[in-house]
mmCIF file of C-alpha atoms in Angstrom:
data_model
loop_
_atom_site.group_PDB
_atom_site.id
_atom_site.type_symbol
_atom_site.label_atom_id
_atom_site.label_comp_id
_atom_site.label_asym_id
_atom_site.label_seq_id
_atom_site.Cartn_x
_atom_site.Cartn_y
_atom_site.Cartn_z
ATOM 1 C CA UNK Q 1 -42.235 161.253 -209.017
ATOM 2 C CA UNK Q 2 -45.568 158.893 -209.710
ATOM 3 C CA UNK Q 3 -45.712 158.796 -213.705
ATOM 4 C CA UNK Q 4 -49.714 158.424 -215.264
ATOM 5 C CA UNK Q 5 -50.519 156.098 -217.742
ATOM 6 C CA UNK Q 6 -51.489 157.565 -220.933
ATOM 7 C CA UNK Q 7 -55.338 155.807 -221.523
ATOM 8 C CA UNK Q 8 -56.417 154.756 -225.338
ATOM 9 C CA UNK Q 9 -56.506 151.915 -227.821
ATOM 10 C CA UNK Q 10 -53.283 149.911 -228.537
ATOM 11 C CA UNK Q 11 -52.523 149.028 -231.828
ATOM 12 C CA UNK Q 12 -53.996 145.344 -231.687
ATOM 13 C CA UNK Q 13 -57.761 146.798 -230.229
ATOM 14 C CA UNK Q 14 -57.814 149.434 -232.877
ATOM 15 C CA UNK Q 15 -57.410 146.603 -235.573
ATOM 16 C CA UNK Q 16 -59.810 145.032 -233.688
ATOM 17 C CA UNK Q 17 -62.952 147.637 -233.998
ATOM 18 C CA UNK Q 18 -61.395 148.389 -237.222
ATOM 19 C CA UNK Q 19 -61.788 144.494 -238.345
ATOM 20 C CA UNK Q 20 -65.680 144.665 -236.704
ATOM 21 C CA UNK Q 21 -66.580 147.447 -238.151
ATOM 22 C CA UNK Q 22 -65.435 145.863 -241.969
ATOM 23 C CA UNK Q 23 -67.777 142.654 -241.039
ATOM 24 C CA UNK Q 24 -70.637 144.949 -239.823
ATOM 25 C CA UNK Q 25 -70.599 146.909 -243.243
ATOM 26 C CA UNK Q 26 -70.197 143.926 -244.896
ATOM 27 C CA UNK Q 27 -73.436 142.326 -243.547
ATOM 28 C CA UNK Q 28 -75.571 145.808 -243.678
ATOM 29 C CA UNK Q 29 -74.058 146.471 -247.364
ATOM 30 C CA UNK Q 30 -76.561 143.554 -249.162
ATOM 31 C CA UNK Q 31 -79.508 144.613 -246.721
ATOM 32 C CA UNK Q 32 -78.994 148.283 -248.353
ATOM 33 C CA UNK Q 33 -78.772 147.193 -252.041
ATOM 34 C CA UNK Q 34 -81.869 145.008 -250.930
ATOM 35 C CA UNK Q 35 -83.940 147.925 -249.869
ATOM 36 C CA UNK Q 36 -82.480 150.203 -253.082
ATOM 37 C CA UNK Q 37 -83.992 147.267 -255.254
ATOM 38 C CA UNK Q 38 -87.104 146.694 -253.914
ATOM 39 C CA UNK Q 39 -87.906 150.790 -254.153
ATOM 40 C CA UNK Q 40 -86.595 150.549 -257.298
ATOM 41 C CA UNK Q 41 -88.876 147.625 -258.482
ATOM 42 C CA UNK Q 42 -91.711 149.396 -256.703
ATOM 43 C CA UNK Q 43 -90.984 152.397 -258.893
ATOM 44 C CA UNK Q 44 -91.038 149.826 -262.170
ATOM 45 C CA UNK Q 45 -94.341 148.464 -260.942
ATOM 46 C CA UNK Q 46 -95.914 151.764 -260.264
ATOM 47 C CA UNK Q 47 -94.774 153.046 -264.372
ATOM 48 C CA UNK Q 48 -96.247 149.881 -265.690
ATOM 49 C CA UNK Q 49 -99.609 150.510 -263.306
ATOM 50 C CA UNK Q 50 -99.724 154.118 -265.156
ATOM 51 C CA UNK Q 51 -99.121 152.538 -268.516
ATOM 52 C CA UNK Q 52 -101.822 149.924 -268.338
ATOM 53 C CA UNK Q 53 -104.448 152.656 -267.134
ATOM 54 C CA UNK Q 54 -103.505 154.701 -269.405
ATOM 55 C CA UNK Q 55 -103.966 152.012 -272.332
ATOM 56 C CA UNK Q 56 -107.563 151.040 -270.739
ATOM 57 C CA UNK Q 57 -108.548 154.757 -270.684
ATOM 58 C CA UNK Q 58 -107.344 155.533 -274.482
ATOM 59 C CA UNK Q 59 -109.638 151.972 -274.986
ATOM 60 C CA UNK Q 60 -112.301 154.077 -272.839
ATOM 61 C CA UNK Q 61 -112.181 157.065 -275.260
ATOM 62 C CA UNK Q 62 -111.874 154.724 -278.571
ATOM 63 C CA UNK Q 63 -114.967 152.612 -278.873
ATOM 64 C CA UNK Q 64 -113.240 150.055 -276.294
ATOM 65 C CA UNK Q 65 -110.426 149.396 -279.134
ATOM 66 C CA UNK Q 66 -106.452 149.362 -277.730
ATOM 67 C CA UNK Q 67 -104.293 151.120 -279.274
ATOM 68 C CA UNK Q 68 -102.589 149.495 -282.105
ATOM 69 C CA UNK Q 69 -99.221 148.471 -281.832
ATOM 70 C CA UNK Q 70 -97.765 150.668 -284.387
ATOM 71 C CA UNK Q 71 -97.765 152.599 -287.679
ATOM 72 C CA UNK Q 72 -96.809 150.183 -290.213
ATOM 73 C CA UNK Q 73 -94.972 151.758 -292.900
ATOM 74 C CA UNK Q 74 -95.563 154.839 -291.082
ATOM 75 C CA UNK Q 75 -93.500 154.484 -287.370
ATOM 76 C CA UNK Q 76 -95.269 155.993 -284.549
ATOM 77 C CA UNK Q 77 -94.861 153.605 -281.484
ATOM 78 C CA UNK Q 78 -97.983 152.684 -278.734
ATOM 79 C CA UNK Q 79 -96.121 154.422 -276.326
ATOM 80 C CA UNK Q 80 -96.897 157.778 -278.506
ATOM 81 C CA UNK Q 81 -100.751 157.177 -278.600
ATOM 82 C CA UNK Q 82 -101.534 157.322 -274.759
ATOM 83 C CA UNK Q 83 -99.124 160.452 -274.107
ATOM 84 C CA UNK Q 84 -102.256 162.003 -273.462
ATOM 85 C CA UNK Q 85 -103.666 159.983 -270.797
ATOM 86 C CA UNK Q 86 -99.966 160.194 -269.083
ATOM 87 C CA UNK Q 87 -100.105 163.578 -268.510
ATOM 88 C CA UNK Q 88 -98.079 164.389 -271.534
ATOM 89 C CA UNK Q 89 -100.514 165.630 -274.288
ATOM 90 C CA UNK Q 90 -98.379 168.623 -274.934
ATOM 91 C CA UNK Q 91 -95.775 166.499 -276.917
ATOM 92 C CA UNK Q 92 -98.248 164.638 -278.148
ATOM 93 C CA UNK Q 93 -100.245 167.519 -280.205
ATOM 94 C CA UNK Q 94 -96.613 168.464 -281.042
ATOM 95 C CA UNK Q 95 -96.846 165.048 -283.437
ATOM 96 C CA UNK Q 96 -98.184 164.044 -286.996
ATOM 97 C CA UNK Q 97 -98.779 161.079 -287.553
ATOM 98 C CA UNK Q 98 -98.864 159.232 -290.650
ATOM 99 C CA UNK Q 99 -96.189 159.639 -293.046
ATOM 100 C CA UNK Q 100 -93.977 161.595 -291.060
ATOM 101 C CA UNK Q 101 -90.478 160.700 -290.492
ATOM 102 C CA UNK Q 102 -89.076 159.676 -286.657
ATOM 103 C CA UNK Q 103 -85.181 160.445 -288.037
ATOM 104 C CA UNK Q 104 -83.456 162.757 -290.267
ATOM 105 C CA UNK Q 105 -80.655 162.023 -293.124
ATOM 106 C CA UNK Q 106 -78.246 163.920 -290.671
ATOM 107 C CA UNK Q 107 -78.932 164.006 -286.662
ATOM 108 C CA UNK Q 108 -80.576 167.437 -284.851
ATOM 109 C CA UNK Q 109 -77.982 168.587 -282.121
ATOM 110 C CA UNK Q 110 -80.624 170.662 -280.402
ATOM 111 C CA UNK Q 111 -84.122 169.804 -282.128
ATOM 112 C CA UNK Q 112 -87.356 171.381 -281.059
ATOM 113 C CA UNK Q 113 -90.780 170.186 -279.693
ATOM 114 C CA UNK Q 114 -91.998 173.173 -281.101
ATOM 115 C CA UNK Q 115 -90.197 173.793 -284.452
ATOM 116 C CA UNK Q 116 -92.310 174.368 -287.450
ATOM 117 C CA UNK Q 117 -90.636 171.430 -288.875
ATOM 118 C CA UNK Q 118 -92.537 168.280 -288.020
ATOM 119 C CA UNK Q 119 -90.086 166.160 -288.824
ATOM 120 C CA UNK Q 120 -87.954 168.175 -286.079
ATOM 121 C CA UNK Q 121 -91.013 167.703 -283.658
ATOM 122 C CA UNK Q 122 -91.191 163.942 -284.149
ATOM 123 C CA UNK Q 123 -87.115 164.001 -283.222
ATOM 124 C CA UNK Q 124 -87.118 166.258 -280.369
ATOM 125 C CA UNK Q 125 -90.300 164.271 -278.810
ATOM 126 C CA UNK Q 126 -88.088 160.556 -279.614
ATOM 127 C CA UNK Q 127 -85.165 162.511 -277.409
ATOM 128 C CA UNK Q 128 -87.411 163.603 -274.775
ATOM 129 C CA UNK Q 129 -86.542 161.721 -271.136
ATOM 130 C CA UNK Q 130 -90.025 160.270 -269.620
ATOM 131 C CA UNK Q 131 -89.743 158.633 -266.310
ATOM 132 C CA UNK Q 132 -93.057 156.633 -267.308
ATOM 133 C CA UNK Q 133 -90.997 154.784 -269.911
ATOM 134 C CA UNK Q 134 -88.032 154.086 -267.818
ATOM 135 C CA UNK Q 135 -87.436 150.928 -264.780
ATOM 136 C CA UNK Q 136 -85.118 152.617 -262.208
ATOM 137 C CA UNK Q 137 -83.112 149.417 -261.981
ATOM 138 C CA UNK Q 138 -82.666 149.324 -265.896
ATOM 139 C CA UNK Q 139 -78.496 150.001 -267.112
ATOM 140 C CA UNK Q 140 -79.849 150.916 -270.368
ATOM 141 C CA UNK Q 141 -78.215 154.308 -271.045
ATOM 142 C CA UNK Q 142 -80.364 157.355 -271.244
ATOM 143 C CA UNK Q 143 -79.768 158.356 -274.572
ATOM 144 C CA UNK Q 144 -78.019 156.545 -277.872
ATOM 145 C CA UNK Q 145 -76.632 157.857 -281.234
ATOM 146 C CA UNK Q 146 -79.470 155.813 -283.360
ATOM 147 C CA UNK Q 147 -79.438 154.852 -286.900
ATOM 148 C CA UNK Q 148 -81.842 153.615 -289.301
ATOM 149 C CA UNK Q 149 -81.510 149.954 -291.248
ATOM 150 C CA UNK Q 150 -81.864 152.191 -294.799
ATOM 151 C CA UNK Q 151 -78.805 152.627 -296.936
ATOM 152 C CA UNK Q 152 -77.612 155.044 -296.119
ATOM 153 C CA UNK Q 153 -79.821 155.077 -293.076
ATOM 154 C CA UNK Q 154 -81.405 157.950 -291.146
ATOM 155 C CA UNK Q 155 -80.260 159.290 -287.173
ATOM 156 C CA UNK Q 156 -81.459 160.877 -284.089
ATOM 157 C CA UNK Q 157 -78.732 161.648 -282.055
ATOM 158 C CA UNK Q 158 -79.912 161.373 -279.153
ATOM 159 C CA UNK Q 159 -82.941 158.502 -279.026
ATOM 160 C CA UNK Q 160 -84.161 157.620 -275.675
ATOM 161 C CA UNK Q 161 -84.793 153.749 -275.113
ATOM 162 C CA UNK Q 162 -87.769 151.851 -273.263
ATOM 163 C CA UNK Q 163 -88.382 149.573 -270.988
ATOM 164 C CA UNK Q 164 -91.395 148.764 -271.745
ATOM 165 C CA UNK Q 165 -93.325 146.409 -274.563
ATOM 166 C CA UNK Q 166 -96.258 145.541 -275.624
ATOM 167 C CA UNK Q 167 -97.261 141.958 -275.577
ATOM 168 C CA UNK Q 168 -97.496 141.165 -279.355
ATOM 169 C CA UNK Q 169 -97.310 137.349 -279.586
ATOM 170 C CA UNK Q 170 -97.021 134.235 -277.343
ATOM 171 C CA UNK Q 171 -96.205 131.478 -279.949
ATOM 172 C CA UNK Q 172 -93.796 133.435 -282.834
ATOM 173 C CA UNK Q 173 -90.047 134.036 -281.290
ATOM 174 C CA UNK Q 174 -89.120 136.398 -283.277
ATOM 175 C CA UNK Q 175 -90.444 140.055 -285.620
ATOM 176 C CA UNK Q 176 -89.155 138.392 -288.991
ATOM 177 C CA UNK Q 177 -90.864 139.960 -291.929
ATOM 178 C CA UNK Q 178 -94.110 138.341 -293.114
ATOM 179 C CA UNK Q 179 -95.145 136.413 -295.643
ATOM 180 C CA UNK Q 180 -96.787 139.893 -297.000
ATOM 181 C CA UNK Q 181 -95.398 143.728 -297.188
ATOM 182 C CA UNK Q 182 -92.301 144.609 -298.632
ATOM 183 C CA UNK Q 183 -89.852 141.970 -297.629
ATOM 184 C CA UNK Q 184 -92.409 139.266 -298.927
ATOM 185 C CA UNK Q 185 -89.403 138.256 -301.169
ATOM 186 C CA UNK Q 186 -87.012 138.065 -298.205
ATOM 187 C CA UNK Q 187 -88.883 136.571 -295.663
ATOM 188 C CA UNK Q 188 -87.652 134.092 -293.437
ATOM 189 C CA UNK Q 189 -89.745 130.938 -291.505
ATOM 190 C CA UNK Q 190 -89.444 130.807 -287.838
ATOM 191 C CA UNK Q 191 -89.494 126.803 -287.432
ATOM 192 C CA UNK Q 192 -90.971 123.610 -289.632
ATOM 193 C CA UNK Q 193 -93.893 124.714 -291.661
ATOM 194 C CA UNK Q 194 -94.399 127.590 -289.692
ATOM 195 C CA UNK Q 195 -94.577 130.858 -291.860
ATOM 196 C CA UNK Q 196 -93.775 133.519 -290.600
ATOM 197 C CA UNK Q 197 -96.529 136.126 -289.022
ATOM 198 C CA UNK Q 198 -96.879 139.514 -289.002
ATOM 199 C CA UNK Q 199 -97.527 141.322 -286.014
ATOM 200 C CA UNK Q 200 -101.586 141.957 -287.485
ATOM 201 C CA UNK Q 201 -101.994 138.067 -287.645
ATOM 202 C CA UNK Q 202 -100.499 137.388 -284.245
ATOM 203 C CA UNK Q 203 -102.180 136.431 -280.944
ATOM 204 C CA UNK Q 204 -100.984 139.339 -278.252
ATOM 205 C CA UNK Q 205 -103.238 142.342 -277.366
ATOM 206 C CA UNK Q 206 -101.156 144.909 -279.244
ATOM 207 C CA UNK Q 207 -101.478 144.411 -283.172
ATOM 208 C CA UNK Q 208 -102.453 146.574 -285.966
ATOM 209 C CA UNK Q 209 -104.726 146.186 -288.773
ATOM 210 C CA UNK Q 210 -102.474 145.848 -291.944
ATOM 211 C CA UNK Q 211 -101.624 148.921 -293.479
ATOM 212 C CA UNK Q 212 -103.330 151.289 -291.395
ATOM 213 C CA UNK Q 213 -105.558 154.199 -293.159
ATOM 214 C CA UNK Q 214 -103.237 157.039 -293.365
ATOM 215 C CA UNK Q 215 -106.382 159.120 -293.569
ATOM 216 C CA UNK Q 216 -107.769 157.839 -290.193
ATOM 217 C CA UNK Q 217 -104.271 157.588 -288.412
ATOM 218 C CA UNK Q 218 -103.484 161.318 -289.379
ATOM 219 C CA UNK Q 219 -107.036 162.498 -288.137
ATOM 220 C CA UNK Q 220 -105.474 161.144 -284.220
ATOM 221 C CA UNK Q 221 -107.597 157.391 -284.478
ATOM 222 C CA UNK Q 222 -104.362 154.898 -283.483
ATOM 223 C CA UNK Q 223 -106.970 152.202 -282.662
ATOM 224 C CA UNK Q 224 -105.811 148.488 -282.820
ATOM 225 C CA UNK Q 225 -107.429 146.007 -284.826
ATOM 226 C CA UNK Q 226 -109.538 144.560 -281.628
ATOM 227 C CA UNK Q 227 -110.335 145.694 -278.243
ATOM 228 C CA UNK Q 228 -111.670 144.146 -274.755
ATOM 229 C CA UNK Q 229 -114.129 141.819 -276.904
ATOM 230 C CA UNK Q 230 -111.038 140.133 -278.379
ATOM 231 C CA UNK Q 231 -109.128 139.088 -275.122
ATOM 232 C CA UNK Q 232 -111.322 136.062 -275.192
ATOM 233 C CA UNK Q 233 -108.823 133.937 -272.499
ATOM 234 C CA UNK Q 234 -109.616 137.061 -270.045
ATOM 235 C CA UNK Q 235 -107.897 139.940 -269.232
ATOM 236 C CA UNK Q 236 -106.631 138.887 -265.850
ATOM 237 C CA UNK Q 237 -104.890 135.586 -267.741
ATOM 238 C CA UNK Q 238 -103.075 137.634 -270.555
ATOM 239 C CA UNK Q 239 -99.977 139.715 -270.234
ATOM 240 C CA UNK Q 240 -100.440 143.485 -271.996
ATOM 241 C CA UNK Q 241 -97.236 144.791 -271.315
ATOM 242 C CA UNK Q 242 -93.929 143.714 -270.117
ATOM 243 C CA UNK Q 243 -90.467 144.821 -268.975
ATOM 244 C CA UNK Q 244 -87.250 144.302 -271.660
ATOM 245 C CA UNK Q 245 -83.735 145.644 -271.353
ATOM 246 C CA UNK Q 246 -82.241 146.620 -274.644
ATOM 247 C CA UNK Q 247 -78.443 145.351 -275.789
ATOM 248 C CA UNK Q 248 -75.722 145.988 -273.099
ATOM 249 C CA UNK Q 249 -73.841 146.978 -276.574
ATOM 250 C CA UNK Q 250 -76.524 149.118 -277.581
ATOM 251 C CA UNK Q 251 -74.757 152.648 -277.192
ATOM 252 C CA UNK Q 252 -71.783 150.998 -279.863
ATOM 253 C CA UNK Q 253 -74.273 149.198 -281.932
ATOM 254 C CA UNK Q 254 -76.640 151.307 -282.549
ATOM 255 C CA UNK Q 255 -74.811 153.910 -284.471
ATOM 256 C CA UNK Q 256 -74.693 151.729 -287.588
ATOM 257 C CA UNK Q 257 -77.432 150.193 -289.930
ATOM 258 C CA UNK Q 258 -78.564 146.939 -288.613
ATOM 259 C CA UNK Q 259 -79.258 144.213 -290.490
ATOM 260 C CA UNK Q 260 -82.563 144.464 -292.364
ATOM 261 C CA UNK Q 261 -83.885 140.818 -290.521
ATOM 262 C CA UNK Q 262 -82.614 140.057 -287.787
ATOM 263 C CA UNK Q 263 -81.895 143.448 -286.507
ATOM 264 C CA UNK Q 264 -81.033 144.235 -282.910
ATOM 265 C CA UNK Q 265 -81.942 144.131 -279.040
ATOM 266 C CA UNK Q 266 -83.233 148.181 -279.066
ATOM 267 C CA UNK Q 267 -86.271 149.657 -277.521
ATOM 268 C CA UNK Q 268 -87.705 152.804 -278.085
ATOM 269 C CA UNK Q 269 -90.168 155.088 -276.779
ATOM 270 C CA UNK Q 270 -92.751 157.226 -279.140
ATOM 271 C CA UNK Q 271 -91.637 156.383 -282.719
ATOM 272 C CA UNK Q 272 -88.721 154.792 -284.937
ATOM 273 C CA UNK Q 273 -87.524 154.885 -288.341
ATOM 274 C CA UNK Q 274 -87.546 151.193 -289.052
ATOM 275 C CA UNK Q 275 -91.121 149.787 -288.324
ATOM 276 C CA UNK Q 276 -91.631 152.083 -291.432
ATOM 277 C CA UNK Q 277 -89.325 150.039 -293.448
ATOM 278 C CA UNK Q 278 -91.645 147.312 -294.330
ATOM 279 C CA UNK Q 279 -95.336 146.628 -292.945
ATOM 280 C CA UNK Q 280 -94.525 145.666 -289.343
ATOM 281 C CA UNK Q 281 -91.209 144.257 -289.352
ATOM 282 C CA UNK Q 282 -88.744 145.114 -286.325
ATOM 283 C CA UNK Q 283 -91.919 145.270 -283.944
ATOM 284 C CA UNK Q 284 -89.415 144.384 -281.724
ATOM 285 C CA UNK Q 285 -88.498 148.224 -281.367
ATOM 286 C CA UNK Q 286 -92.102 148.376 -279.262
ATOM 287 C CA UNK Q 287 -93.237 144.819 -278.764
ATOM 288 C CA UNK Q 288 -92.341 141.546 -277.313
ATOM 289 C CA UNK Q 289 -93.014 137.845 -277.405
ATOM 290 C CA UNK Q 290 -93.438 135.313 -274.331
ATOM 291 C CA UNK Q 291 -92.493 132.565 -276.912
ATOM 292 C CA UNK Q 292 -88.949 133.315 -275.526
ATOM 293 C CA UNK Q 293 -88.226 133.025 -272.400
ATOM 294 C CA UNK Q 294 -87.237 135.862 -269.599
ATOM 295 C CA UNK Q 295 -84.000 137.273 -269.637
ATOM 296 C CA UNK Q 296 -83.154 135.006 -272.864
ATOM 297 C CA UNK Q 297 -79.146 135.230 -272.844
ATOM 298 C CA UNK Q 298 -77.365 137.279 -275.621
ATOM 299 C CA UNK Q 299 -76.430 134.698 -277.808
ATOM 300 C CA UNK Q 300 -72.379 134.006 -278.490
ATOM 301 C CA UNK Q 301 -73.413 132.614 -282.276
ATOM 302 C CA UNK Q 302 -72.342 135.027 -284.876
ATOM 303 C CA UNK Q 303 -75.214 137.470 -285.882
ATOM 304 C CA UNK Q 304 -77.115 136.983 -289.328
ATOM 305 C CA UNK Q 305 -80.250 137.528 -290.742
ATOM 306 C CA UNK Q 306 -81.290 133.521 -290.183
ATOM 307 C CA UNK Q 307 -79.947 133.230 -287.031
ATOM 308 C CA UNK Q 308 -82.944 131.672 -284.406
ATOM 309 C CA UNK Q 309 -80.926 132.505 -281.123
ATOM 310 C CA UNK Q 310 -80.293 136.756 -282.075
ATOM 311 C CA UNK Q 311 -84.258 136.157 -283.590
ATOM 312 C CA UNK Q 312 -85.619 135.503 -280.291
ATOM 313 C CA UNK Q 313 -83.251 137.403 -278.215
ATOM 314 C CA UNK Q 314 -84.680 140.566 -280.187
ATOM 315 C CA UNK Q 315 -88.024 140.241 -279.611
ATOM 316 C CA UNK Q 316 -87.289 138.776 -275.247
ATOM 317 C CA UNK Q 317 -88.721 140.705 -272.029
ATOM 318 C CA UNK Q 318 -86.161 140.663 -269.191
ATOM 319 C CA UNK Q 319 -84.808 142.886 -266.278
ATOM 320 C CA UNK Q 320 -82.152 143.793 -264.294
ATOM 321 C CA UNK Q 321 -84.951 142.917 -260.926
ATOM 322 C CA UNK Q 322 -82.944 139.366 -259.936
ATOM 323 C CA UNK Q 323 -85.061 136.618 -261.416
ATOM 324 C CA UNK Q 324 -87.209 137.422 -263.126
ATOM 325 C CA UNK Q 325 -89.407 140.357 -264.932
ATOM 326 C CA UNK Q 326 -92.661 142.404 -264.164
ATOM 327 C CA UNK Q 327 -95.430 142.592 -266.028
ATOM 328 C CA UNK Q 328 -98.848 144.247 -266.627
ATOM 329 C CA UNK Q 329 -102.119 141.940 -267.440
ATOM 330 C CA UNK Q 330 -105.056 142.995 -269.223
ATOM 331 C CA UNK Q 331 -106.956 143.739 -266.775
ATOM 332 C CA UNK Q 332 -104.199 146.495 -265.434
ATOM 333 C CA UNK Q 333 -102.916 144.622 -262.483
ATOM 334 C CA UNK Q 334 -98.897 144.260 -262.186
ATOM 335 C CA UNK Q 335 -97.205 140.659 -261.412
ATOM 336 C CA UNK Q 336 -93.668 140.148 -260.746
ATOM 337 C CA UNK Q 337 -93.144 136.837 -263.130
ATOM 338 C CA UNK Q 338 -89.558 134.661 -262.493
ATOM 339 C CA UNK Q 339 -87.860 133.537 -265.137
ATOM 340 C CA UNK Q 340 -88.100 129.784 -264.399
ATOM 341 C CA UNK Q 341 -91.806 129.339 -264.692
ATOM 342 C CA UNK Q 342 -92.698 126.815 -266.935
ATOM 343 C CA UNK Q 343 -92.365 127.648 -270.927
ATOM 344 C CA UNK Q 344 -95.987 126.711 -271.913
ATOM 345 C CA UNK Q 345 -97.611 128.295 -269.030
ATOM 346 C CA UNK Q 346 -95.537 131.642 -269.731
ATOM 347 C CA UNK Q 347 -96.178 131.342 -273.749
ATOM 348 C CA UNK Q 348 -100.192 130.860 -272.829
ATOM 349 C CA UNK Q 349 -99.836 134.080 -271.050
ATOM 350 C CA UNK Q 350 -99.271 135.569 -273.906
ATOM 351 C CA UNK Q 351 -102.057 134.810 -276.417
ATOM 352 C CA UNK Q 352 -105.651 136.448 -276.149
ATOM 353 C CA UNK Q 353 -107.892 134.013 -277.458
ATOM 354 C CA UNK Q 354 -105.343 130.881 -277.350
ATOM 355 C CA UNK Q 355 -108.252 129.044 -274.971
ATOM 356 C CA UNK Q 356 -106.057 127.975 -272.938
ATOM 357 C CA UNK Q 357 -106.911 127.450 -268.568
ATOM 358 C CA UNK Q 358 -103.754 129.603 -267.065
ATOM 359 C CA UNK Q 359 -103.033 131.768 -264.510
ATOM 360 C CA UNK Q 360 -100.300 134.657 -263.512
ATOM 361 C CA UNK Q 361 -100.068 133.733 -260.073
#
């Protein structure tokens, strides 16, 4: 009787394809993250494209003045003054402005956009998820127990952060208080015989005027202290926004009162309850300096209200894109900057009328 032999893979050619197979993934697996990435920066790019048009039209519809940074003393954020011209001017007439609180003594679990309370409105709109605010690639998470710096300090429960800052300053590394305002008395220097700024003095296109008008603020204004006319190095040569990524720690650090100086690394979107504190300290919450550079590490020091390493690291743009950071320029054109370019071509970038003959690319 003829015996057949049974056909198929012996043990060795299985580990074979099996072995093949592992390299194959292994060389398409960076290729995939690659392509994720690249969407995913595309995505960034294409928020910070909407955010810059939509700061040139609120300039269009405000005598050709930005919006201001802020609401010293007060708390509503940039990012809360062009809702409107992001398709989001329902949350936006759900706000009031000037002398309204952005927290509560105890946290909302389920606040309204549409309570009668406004206080309730301005916590509900600071919990509300907006793509436009968000980079894809960011590992910030979506929403963090917050607390005030007052004693005892004020919560939202659930506060979204941002990825996104204004450019405030391209010399001063760091939102110390200023010589003026409440923490006059307090107020640290941020180098030999340089005194500390506040955020209206500075040199970046997003600034207030000092104290705004509670009277003009509450009647919708929100202009900044300058407009197109004041970007005298040219809007094409001057970052307006950038991207920052907030603590890695922030969903355990956050939950306590920070430090009334030196703060921390959080980011928020619409409005806060410390850039009321004092008028225009923690700008860091909206606003950003190219003084320090991209994707300044989290220092290992121990933190304290004097410290010059957690100073700058506050107030740093940075990403999770690979080297580097995007950013939007004046003129409302996106640039992908890396983190090695040269310190006092990237702190140029930031200043509006610093005179000085730069370029993005």
């Amino acid at each position: 009787m003829k015996k057949t032999r049974r056909s198929g893979f012996t043990l060795v050619e299985l580990l074979v394809v099996i072995a093949i197979i592992g390299i194959l993934v292994g060389l398409l697996l960076p290729a995939v993250q690659a392509a994720r990435e690249a969407a995913r920066r595309m995505q960034c790019s294409n928020n910070m494209k909407q955010l810059a048009l939509a700061v040139h039209n609120f300039a269009d519809t405000n005598q050709g003045n930005f919006p201001m940074l802020g609401e010293a003393q007060e708390g509503g954020h940039w990012t809360a003054f062009i809702l409107p011209y992001i398709e989001q001017n329902n949350v936006y007439e759900a706000l009031s402005f000037g002398s309204t609180n952005w927290a509560a003594g105890a946290a909302w679990s389920n606040p309204s956009i549409t309570s009668s309370n406004a206080v309730e409105r301005q916590v509900a709109a600071c919990e509300t998820q907006f793509s436009a605010f968000r980079c894809p690639s960011s590992i910030a998470p979506e929403a963090v127990y917050d607390a005030s710096c007052y004693s005892p300090p004020w919560f939202v429960a659930k506060r979204v952060p941002c990825n996104y800052l204004g450019v405030v300053t391209g010399i001063q590394p760091n939102d110390w208080k200023p010589s003026w305002g409440w923490g006059a008395a307090t107020q640290a220097t941020w180098g030999a015989g340089n005194t500390t700024k506040g955020h209206p003095e500075l040199d970046g296109i997003f600034a207030s005027t000092r104290h705004p008008d509670r009277a003009r603020i509450s009647q919708g204004g929100m202009k900044g202290a300058f407009g197109f006319e004041g970007v005298i190095d040219g809007l094409s040569n001057t970052l307006m926004i950038g991207e920052a990524e907030p603590d890695p720690n922030l969903m355990s650090i956050a939950s306590t009162a920070e430090n009334p100086n030196s703060g921390r690394k959080d980011h928020w979107a619409i409005g806060g309850d410390d850039f009321d504190n004092w008028e225009g300290t923690d700008w860091s919450e909206m606003g950003g300096s190219t003084a320090v550079a991209i994707n300044f590490p989290r220092p290992t020091v121990s933190e304290s209200d004097s410290s010059p390493e957690w100073g700058a690291y506050e107030v740093s743009f940075g990403s999770q894109h690979p080297g580097g950071a995007q950013f939007a320029r004046g003129d409302g054109s996106v640039s992908f900057i890396a983190e090695t370019m040269d310190a006092v071509t990237y702190s140029a970038l930031g200043t509006r009328n610093g005179g000085e003959v730069t370029s993005v690319e």
